[in-house]
Amino acid sequence: MSVFKALQVTQAADGHFQSAVVERDTSSLPAGDVLVRVQYSSLNYKDALSASGNPGVTRHFPHTPGIDAAGVVETSSVDGFVPGDEVIVTGYDLGMSTSGGFGQYIRVPAAWLVKRPAGLTLRESMLLGTAGLTAGLCVEKLLRAGFTPKAGPVLVSGATGGVGSIAVSLLAHLGCQVVAVTGKAEQADYLQRLGATQVLPREALQEGTAKPLLKEQWAAAVDTVGGDILFNIVKSLRRGGSVACCGLTAGVNFQASVLPFILRGVDLLGVDSVEIPLADKASVWDKLAGPWKMAELEDLVEEIGLEQLPEAIQRILAGKMVGRALVKLD
Ligand code: NDP
């Protein structure tokens, strides 16, 4: 048994959810194959949904959120993992119903663990976290659909967010012409530093929703927001273009017309980073640690501790986060 620090979300008698840093004991963690001492986690939009009681993410409280964790194996009851192994966990049930990475320890099934690839430190892996894995999966789907970096401009929506920032950076790293869409005009310099060649205001992608087709502009797109913006992206893809759809900050519903699909042959590609097979996650981690390793990641990180998480959670819920919040647990 070890006492450890964790962010704990509780529901007050009036129904409100509140977060505080508490001391817990490892005996309070769920059963599992591997006990991991967490060194780093990171904040994702889904963590903020969990911490604010969204029943689609977490139903039982008190709860420690954190869908990402990177750390060192402390004990293992399975072959394949021994104390001292450095591991990464993202998604599956971590931080949803299972106590998550906003605590100094997690206990999880071995089937959730990826061994840290040689080209990334634990810190760098959480600088990327689920956001980086998702951006990588989006890019991989676009490439598999036939997109090539020289095919033409690629749009990224929600560009200053976690997934968006890394998508901009990764696409620029691959030699693409990246057009970033943001609601934060004041962050144009930040997006250009990440590699965007053009920055568009969010409103530009919210106009024209009544039209069945818009001018062909984008060879491909990474959409992290959904809603009317996704509707307009589909209508402004070039013939044969694709959009990878992964997020919902602008809304879970979007309108659709068959015309872009049947007149321009465009593709709408769904991206899930949570429940995909572990081997698929490991394959993208290897790319992010190797040929896709981005030099400018430090530019997009803000390092915080558990005590700063409640404020950062409010910021990400309000759509005001820029880049990634890396959570240091030690
Ligand atoms: P962030 O909050 O970091 O980024 C979201 C960004 O979306 C914001 O920074 C903002 O960027 C933009 N945005 C916010 N509100 C609105 C709005 N009302 N209309 C249009 N744009 C808006 O979140 P993450 O990067 O962590 O996640 C992005 C999305 O992807 C979330 O919906 C998340 O749930 C989803 N996701 C899905 C995954 C999957 O497996 N499919 C995995 C990871 C995340 P800006 O101001 O620059 O426009």
CSV table of C-alpha atoms and ligand atoms in Angstrom, one decimal:
chain,number,residue,atom,x,y,z
A,1,MET,CA,0.0,0.0,0.0
A,2,SER,CA,1.2,3.5,-0.8
A,3,VAL,CA,-0.4,6.8,-0.2
A,4,PHE,CA,-0.4,9.1,-3.3
A,5,LYS,CA,-1.8,12.4,-4.4
A,6,ALA,CA,-4.6,12.6,-6.9
A,7,LEU,CA,-7.2,15.1,-8.2
A,8,GLN,CA,-10.6,13.9,-7.0
A,9,VAL,CA,-13.9,15.1,-8.4
A,10,THR,CA,-16.9,14.8,-6.1
A,11,GLN,CA,-20.5,15.7,-6.6
A,12,ALA,CA,-21.9,18.0,-3.9
A,13,ALA,CA,-25.4,17.7,-2.4
A,14,ASP,CA,-26.6,20.5,-4.7
A,15,GLY,CA,-25.5,18.5,-7.8
A,16,HIS,CA,-22.4,20.6,-8.6
A,17,PHE,CA,-19.1,18.9,-9.3
A,18,GLN,CA,-16.0,20.1,-7.6
A,19,SER,CA,-12.3,19.1,-7.8
A,20,ALA,CA,-9.6,19.0,-5.1
A,21,VAL,CA,-6.2,17.4,-4.6
A,22,VAL,CA,-6.5,14.6,-2.0
A,23,GLU,CA,-4.4,11.8,-0.7
A,24,ARG,CA,-5.5,8.3,-1.7
A,25,ASP,CA,-4.1,4.8,-1.1
A,26,THR,CA,-3.1,2.4,-3.9
A,27,SER,CA,-5.5,-0.1,-2.2
A,28,SER,CA,-8.4,2.1,-3.4
A,29,LEU,CA,-7.4,1.6,-7.1
A,30,PRO,CA,-9.3,-0.9,-9.2
A,31,ALA,CA,-8.0,-4.4,-9.7
A,32,GLY,CA,-5.7,-4.8,-12.7
A,33,ASP,CA,-2.5,-6.4,-14.0
A,34,VAL,CA,0.0,-3.6,-13.7
A,35,LEU,CA,0.5,-0.8,-11.1
A,36,VAL,CA,2.1,2.2,-12.7
A,37,ARG,CA,3.7,5.2,-11.0
A,38,VAL,CA,2.6,8.0,-13.2
A,39,GLN,CA,5.2,10.7,-14.0
A,40,TYR,CA,3.2,12.8,-16.5
A,41,SER,CA,-0.3,13.1,-17.7
A,42,SER,CA,-2.0,15.7,-19.9
A,43,LEU,CA,-5.3,17.6,-20.1
A,44,ASN,CA,-7.7,16.7,-22.9
A,45,TYR,CA,-11.2,18.1,-23.5
A,46,LYS,CA,-12.6,14.8,-22.5
A,47,ASP,CA,-11.0,15.1,-19.0
A,48,ALA,CA,-12.9,18.4,-18.6
A,49,LEU,CA,-16.1,16.7,-19.5
A,50,SER,CA,-15.4,14.0,-16.9
A,51,ALA,CA,-14.5,16.6,-14.3
A,52,SER,CA,-17.7,18.5,-14.9
A,53,GLY,CA,-19.9,15.4,-14.5
A,54,ASN,CA,-20.7,14.7,-18.2
A,55,PRO,CA,-22.5,11.3,-17.9
A,56,GLY,CA,-21.3,10.3,-21.4
A,57,VAL,CA,-17.8,10.2,-20.0
A,58,THR,CA,-18.1,9.4,-16.2
A,59,ARG,CA,-21.1,8.3,-14.2
A,60,HIS,CA,-19.7,7.4,-10.8
A,61,PHE,CA,-18.1,9.8,-8.3
A,62,PRO,CA,-15.8,10.4,-6.4
A,63,HIS,CA,-13.5,10.0,-9.4
A,64,THR,CA,-10.0,10.8,-10.6
A,65,PRO,CA,-10.0,11.8,-14.3
A,66,GLY,CA,-7.1,11.7,-16.7
A,67,ILE,CA,-7.4,9.7,-20.0
A,68,ASP,CA,-3.6,9.9,-20.4
A,69,ALA,CA,-0.7,8.6,-18.3
A,70,ALA,CA,3.0,7.9,-18.8
A,71,GLY,CA,5.1,6.4,-16.1
A,72,VAL,CA,7.1,3.4,-14.7
A,73,VAL,CA,5.8,0.0,-13.9
A,74,GLU,CA,5.9,-0.6,-10.1
A,75,THR,CA,4.4,-4.1,-9.9
A,76,SER,CA,3.1,-6.5,-12.5
A,77,SER,CA,1.3,-9.8,-12.3
A,78,VAL,CA,1.7,-10.6,-16.0
A,79,ASP,CA,4.5,-11.7,-18.3
A,80,GLY,CA,5.6,-8.9,-20.6
A,81,PHE,CA,5.9,-6.2,-18.0
A,82,VAL,CA,8.4,-5.9,-15.2
A,83,PRO,CA,9.1,-3.2,-12.6
A,84,GLY,CA,11.0,-0.4,-14.2
A,85,ASP,CA,9.4,-0.6,-17.6
A,86,GLU,CA,8.4,2.8,-19.0
A,87,VAL,CA,4.9,2.8,-20.4
A,88,ILE,CA,2.2,4.9,-22.0
A,89,VAL,CA,-1.6,4.5,-21.5
A,90,THR,CA,-4.1,6.5,-23.5
A,91,GLY,CA,-7.8,5.9,-23.8
A,92,TYR,CA,-9.8,2.7,-23.3
A,93,ASP,CA,-11.5,3.2,-19.9
A,94,LEU,CA,-8.7,5.2,-18.3
A,95,GLY,CA,-10.0,8.3,-16.6
A,96,MET,CA,-13.6,7.5,-17.5
A,97,SER,CA,-14.8,4.8,-15.0
A,98,THR,CA,-11.3,3.7,-14.2
A,99,SER,CA,-9.2,6.0,-11.9
A,100,GLY,CA,-7.0,8.0,-14.3
A,101,GLY,CA,-3.8,9.8,-14.9
A,102,PHE,CA,-4.5,12.8,-12.6
A,103,GLY,CA,-3.2,10.6,-9.8
A,104,GLN,CA,0.3,9.5,-9.0
A,105,TYR,CA,-0.7,5.9,-9.5
A,106,ILE,CA,-2.9,3.9,-11.8
A,107,ARG,CA,-3.7,0.2,-11.9
A,108,VAL,CA,-4.8,-1.1,-15.3
A,109,PRO,CA,-5.0,-4.2,-17.6
A,110,ALA,CA,-1.7,-5.0,-19.4
A,111,ALA,CA,-3.7,-4.8,-22.6
A,112,TRP,CA,-3.9,-1.0,-22.3
A,113,LEU,CA,-0.1,-0.5,-22.0
A,114,VAL,CA,2.2,0.6,-24.8
A,115,LYS,CA,6.0,0.4,-24.1
A,116,ARG,CA,7.6,3.8,-24.5
A,117,PRO,CA,9.1,4.0,-28.0
A,118,ALA,CA,12.9,4.7,-28.0
A,119,GLY,CA,12.5,8.1,-29.7
A,120,LEU,CA,10.3,9.7,-27.1
A,121,THR,CA,10.8,10.5,-23.4
A,122,LEU,CA,7.9,10.0,-21.0
A,123,ARG,CA,7.5,13.8,-20.9
A,124,GLU,CA,7.4,14.1,-24.7
A,125,SER,CA,4.9,11.3,-24.9
A,126,MET,CA,2.5,13.2,-22.7
A,127,LEU,CA,3.2,16.5,-24.4
A,128,LEU,CA,1.5,14.6,-27.3
A,129,GLY,CA,-0.9,12.5,-25.3
A,130,THR,CA,-4.3,11.5,-26.7
A,131,ALA,CA,-4.3,14.8,-28.6
A,132,GLY,CA,-1.1,13.8,-30.4
A,133,LEU,CA,-2.2,10.2,-31.0
A,134,THR,CA,-5.5,11.5,-32.4
A,135,ALA,CA,-3.7,14.0,-34.7
A,136,GLY,CA,-1.5,11.2,-35.9
A,137,LEU,CA,-4.4,8.9,-36.5
A,138,CYS,CA,-6.2,11.7,-38.5
A,139,VAL,CA,-3.1,12.2,-40.7
A,140,GLU,CA,-2.7,8.5,-41.2
A,141,LYS,CA,-6.3,8.1,-42.4
A,142,LEU,CA,-5.8,11.0,-44.8
A,143,LEU,CA,-2.6,9.5,-46.2
A,144,ARG,CA,-4.3,6.1,-46.6
A,145,ALA,CA,-7.2,7.8,-48.4
A,146,GLY,CA,-4.7,9.0,-51.0
A,147,PHE,CA,-3.8,12.4,-49.7
A,148,THR,CA,-0.2,13.5,-50.4
A,149,PRO,CA,1.6,16.5,-48.8
A,150,LYS,CA,1.8,18.2,-52.2
A,151,ALA,CA,-1.8,17.6,-53.2
A,152,GLY,CA,-2.9,21.1,-52.0
A,153,PRO,CA,-3.9,23.1,-48.9
A,154,VAL,CA,-5.0,21.2,-45.8
A,155,LEU,CA,-7.4,22.8,-43.4
A,156,VAL,CA,-7.2,22.2,-39.6
A,157,SER,CA,-10.2,23.4,-37.5
A,158,GLY,CA,-10.0,24.2,-33.8
A,159,ALA,CA,-6.4,24.9,-34.6
A,160,THR,CA,-5.2,26.3,-31.3
A,161,GLY,CA,-6.6,23.4,-29.3
A,162,GLY,CA,-4.7,20.3,-28.3
A,163,VAL,CA,-5.5,18.1,-31.3
A,164,GLY,CA,-5.5,21.1,-33.7
A,165,SER,CA,-2.1,22.4,-32.6
A,166,ILE,CA,-0.4,19.1,-33.1
A,167,ALA,CA,-2.2,18.4,-36.4
A,168,VAL,CA,-0.9,21.8,-37.7
A,169,SER,CA,2.6,21.0,-36.5
A,170,LEU,CA,2.6,17.4,-37.9
A,171,LEU,CA,1.2,18.4,-41.3
A,172,ALA,CA,3.7,21.2,-41.6
A,173,HIS,CA,6.5,18.8,-40.5
A,174,LEU,CA,5.3,16.5,-43.4
A,175,GLY,CA,5.7,19.4,-45.9
A,176,CYS,CA,2.0,20.3,-46.2
A,177,GLN,CA,0.6,23.7,-46.9
A,178,VAL,CA,-1.5,24.1,-43.7
A,179,VAL,CA,-4.5,26.5,-43.3
A,180,ALA,CA,-5.5,26.9,-39.7
A,181,VAL,CA,-9.0,27.9,-38.6
A,182,THR,CA,-9.3,29.5,-35.2
A,183,GLY,CA,-11.7,31.5,-33.0
A,184,LYS,CA,-8.6,33.2,-31.5
A,185,ALA,CA,-7.4,35.8,-33.9
A,186,GLU,CA,-4.7,36.9,-31.4
A,187,GLN,CA,-3.0,33.5,-31.7
A,188,ALA,CA,-2.1,33.8,-35.4
A,189,ASP,CA,1.6,34.1,-34.6
A,190,TYR,CA,1.5,31.0,-32.5
A,191,LEU,CA,-0.1,29.0,-35.4
A,192,GLN,CA,2.4,30.4,-37.8
A,193,ARG,CA,5.2,29.3,-35.5
A,194,LEU,CA,3.7,25.8,-35.6
A,195,GLY,CA,3.8,25.9,-39.3
A,196,ALA,CA,0.5,27.2,-40.6
A,197,THR,CA,0.9,29.1,-43.9
A,198,GLN,CA,-2.5,30.8,-43.6
A,199,VAL,CA,-4.8,31.5,-40.6
A,200,LEU,CA,-8.6,31.9,-41.2
A,201,PRO,CA,-11.1,33.3,-38.7
A,202,ARG,CA,-13.7,30.7,-37.5
A,203,GLU,CA,-16.5,32.8,-39.0
A,204,ALA,CA,-15.1,32.1,-42.5
A,205,LEU,CA,-16.1,28.5,-42.1
A,206,GLN,CA,-19.5,29.2,-40.6
A,207,GLU,CA,-20.8,31.1,-43.6
A,208,GLY,CA,-22.7,29.5,-46.5
A,209,THR,CA,-24.5,26.8,-44.6
A,210,ALA,CA,-27.6,27.2,-46.8
A,211,LYS,CA,-25.7,26.2,-50.0
A,212,PRO,CA,-25.4,22.6,-51.1
A,213,LEU,CA,-21.8,23.0,-52.4
A,214,LEU,CA,-19.1,25.7,-51.8
A,215,LYS,CA,-16.0,26.6,-53.9
A,216,GLU,CA,-13.5,23.7,-54.0
A,217,GLN,CA,-10.6,24.7,-51.8
A,218,TRP,CA,-9.1,22.0,-49.6
A,219,ALA,CA,-7.2,18.9,-50.7
A,220,ALA,CA,-7.8,17.5,-47.2
A,221,ALA,CA,-8.9,18.6,-43.7
A,222,VAL,CA,-8.6,17.6,-40.0
A,223,ASP,CA,-11.8,18.7,-38.3
A,224,THR,CA,-11.6,18.7,-34.5
A,225,VAL,CA,-14.9,20.7,-33.9
A,226,GLY,CA,-17.9,19.2,-35.8
A,227,GLY,CA,-21.1,21.2,-36.2
A,228,ASP,CA,-21.6,23.7,-39.1
A,229,ILE,CA,-17.8,23.9,-39.6
A,230,LEU,CA,-17.6,20.2,-40.5
A,231,PHE,CA,-20.7,20.7,-42.8
A,232,ASN,CA,-18.9,23.5,-44.6
A,233,ILE,CA,-15.6,21.6,-44.8
A,234,VAL,CA,-17.3,18.7,-46.6
A,235,LYS,CA,-18.8,21.1,-49.1
A,236,SER,CA,-15.5,22.9,-49.8
A,237,LEU,CA,-13.2,19.8,-50.3
A,238,ARG,CA,-11.6,19.5,-53.7
A,239,ARG,CA,-12.7,16.7,-55.9
A,240,GLY,CA,-11.6,13.4,-54.3
A,241,GLY,CA,-10.5,15.1,-51.1
A,242,SER,CA,-11.0,13.8,-47.5
A,243,VAL,CA,-11.7,15.1,-44.1
A,244,ALA,CA,-10.8,13.3,-40.9
A,245,CYS,CA,-13.4,14.0,-38.3
A,246,CYS,CA,-12.5,13.5,-34.6
A,247,GLY,CA,-14.1,16.2,-32.4
A,248,LEU,CA,-17.3,17.8,-31.2
A,249,THR,CA,-16.5,21.2,-29.5
A,250,ALA,CA,-18.8,23.0,-32.0
A,251,GLY,CA,-21.5,20.4,-31.7
A,252,VAL,CA,-22.2,16.7,-32.0
A,253,ASN,CA,-24.7,17.1,-34.9
A,254,PHE,CA,-23.9,18.4,-38.4
A,255,GLN,CA,-26.1,18.9,-41.5
A,256,ALA,CA,-25.3,16.9,-44.5
A,257,SER,CA,-26.0,16.8,-48.2
A,258,VAL,CA,-25.1,13.9,-50.5
A,259,LEU,CA,-24.0,16.3,-53.2
A,260,PRO,CA,-20.3,16.6,-52.2
A,261,PHE,CA,-20.1,12.8,-52.0
A,262,ILE,CA,-21.8,12.0,-55.3
A,263,LEU,CA,-20.6,15.0,-57.4
A,264,ARG,CA,-17.0,15.4,-56.0
A,265,GLY,CA,-16.3,11.9,-54.6
A,266,VAL,CA,-15.1,13.3,-51.3
A,267,ASP,CA,-14.6,11.1,-48.2
A,268,LEU,CA,-15.6,11.7,-44.6
A,269,LEU,CA,-13.2,9.7,-42.4
A,270,GLY,CA,-14.1,8.9,-38.7
A,271,VAL,CA,-11.3,8.8,-36.2
A,272,ASP,CA,-11.4,7.1,-32.9
A,273,SER,CA,-8.3,7.0,-30.7
A,274,VAL,CA,-9.8,5.4,-27.7
A,275,GLU,CA,-11.0,1.8,-28.4
A,276,ILE,CA,-8.8,1.0,-31.4
A,277,PRO,CA,-6.5,-2.1,-31.1
A,278,LEU,CA,-3.4,-1.5,-29.0
A,279,ALA,CA,-1.2,-2.5,-32.0
A,280,ASP,CA,-2.7,0.4,-34.0
A,281,LYS,CA,-1.9,2.9,-31.2
A,282,ALA,CA,1.6,1.5,-30.9
A,283,SER,CA,2.1,1.9,-34.6
A,284,VAL,CA,1.2,5.6,-34.5
A,285,TRP,CA,3.4,6.1,-31.4
A,286,ASP,CA,6.3,4.7,-33.3
A,287,LYS,CA,5.8,7.1,-36.1
A,288,LEU,CA,5.4,10.1,-33.6
A,289,ALA,CA,8.7,8.9,-32.1
A,290,GLY,CA,10.4,8.4,-35.4
A,291,PRO,CA,9.7,10.0,-38.9
A,292,TRP,CA,6.9,12.2,-37.5
A,293,LYS,CA,8.8,13.5,-34.5
A,294,MET,CA,8.2,17.2,-34.4
A,295,ALA,CA,10.9,19.7,-33.3
A,296,GLU,CA,8.7,22.5,-32.1
A,297,LEU,CA,6.5,20.8,-29.5
A,298,GLU,CA,7.9,22.7,-26.6
A,299,ASP,CA,6.2,25.8,-28.2
A,300,LEU,CA,2.8,24.4,-27.5
A,301,VAL,CA,3.1,23.2,-23.9
A,302,GLU,CA,2.2,24.7,-20.6
A,303,GLU,CA,3.5,22.5,-17.7
A,304,ILE,CA,1.2,22.4,-14.6
A,305,GLY,CA,0.8,20.4,-11.4
A,306,LEU,CA,-2.3,18.8,-9.9
A,307,GLU,CA,-3.1,22.1,-8.0
A,308,GLN,CA,-3.4,24.0,-11.3
A,309,LEU,CA,-5.7,21.5,-13.0
A,310,PRO,CA,-9.1,22.9,-11.8
A,311,GLU,CA,-8.3,26.3,-13.4
A,312,ALA,CA,-7.0,24.6,-16.6
A,313,ILE,CA,-10.2,22.4,-16.8
A,314,GLN,CA,-12.4,25.6,-16.7
A,315,ARG,CA,-10.2,27.1,-19.5
A,316,ILE,CA,-10.5,24.1,-21.8
A,317,LEU,CA,-14.3,23.9,-21.2
A,318,ALA,CA,-14.6,27.5,-22.2
A,319,GLY,CA,-12.7,26.8,-25.5
A,320,LYS,CA,-9.8,29.1,-24.3
A,321,MET,CA,-7.0,26.6,-24.1
A,322,VAL,CA,-4.0,27.2,-26.4
A,323,GLY,CA,-1.9,24.1,-27.1
A,324,ARG,CA,-1.4,21.5,-24.4
A,325,ALA,CA,-1.4,21.4,-20.7
A,326,LEU,CA,1.2,18.8,-19.5
A,327,VAL,CA,0.6,17.6,-16.0
A,328,LYS,CA,3.6,16.7,-13.9
A,329,LEU,CA,2.8,14.3,-11.1
A,330,ASP,CA,6.0,14.0,-9.1
B,1,NDP,P1,-9.3,21.6,-27.0
B,1,NDP,O1,-10.3,22.3,-26.1
B,1,NDP,O2,-7.9,21.7,-26.7
B,1,NDP,O3,-9.5,22.2,-28.5
B,1,NDP,C1,-10.7,22.4,-29.1
B,1,NDP,C2,-10.6,23.7,-29.9
B,1,NDP,O4,-11.8,23.8,-30.6
B,1,NDP,C3,-10.5,25.0,-29.1
B,1,NDP,O5,-9.3,25.3,-28.6
B,1,NDP,C4,-11.0,26.0,-30.1
B,1,NDP,O6,-10.0,26.3,-31.0
B,1,NDP,C5,-12.1,25.2,-30.9
B,1,NDP,N1,-13.5,25.5,-30.4
B,1,NDP,C6,-13.9,25.6,-29.1
B,1,NDP,N2,-15.2,25.8,-29.0
B,1,NDP,C7,-15.6,25.9,-30.3
B,1,NDP,C8,-16.9,26.3,-30.9
B,1,NDP,N3,-17.9,26.5,-30.2
B,1,NDP,N4,-16.9,26.3,-32.2
B,1,NDP,C9,-15.8,26.0,-33.0
B,1,NDP,N5,-14.6,25.8,-32.5
B,1,NDP,C10,-14.5,25.7,-31.2
B,1,NDP,O7,-9.7,20.1,-27.1
B,1,NDP,P2,-8.9,18.8,-27.7
B,1,NDP,O8,-7.9,19.3,-28.7
B,1,NDP,O9,-8.5,18.0,-26.5
B,1,NDP,O10,-10.1,18.0,-28.4
B,1,NDP,C11,-10.7,18.5,-29.6
B,1,NDP,C12,-11.9,17.7,-29.9
B,1,NDP,O11,-11.5,16.4,-30.3
B,1,NDP,C13,-12.8,17.5,-28.7
B,1,NDP,O12,-14.2,17.5,-29.1
B,1,NDP,C14,-12.5,16.1,-28.2
B,1,NDP,O13,-13.5,15.5,-27.5
B,1,NDP,C15,-12.2,15.4,-29.5
B,1,NDP,N6,-11.2,14.3,-29.3
B,1,NDP,C16,-11.6,13.1,-30.0
B,1,NDP,C17,-10.8,12.1,-29.9
B,1,NDP,C18,-11.2,10.8,-30.7
B,1,NDP,O14,-10.6,9.8,-30.4
B,1,NDP,N7,-12.0,10.9,-31.7
B,1,NDP,C19,-9.5,12.1,-29.1
B,1,NDP,C20,-9.2,13.4,-28.6
B,1,NDP,C21,-10.1,14.4,-28.7
B,1,NDP,P3,-9.9,27.6,-31.8
B,1,NDP,O15,-10.1,28.7,-30.8
B,1,NDP,O16,-8.5,27.6,-32.4
B,1,NDP,O17,-10.9,27.6,-32.9
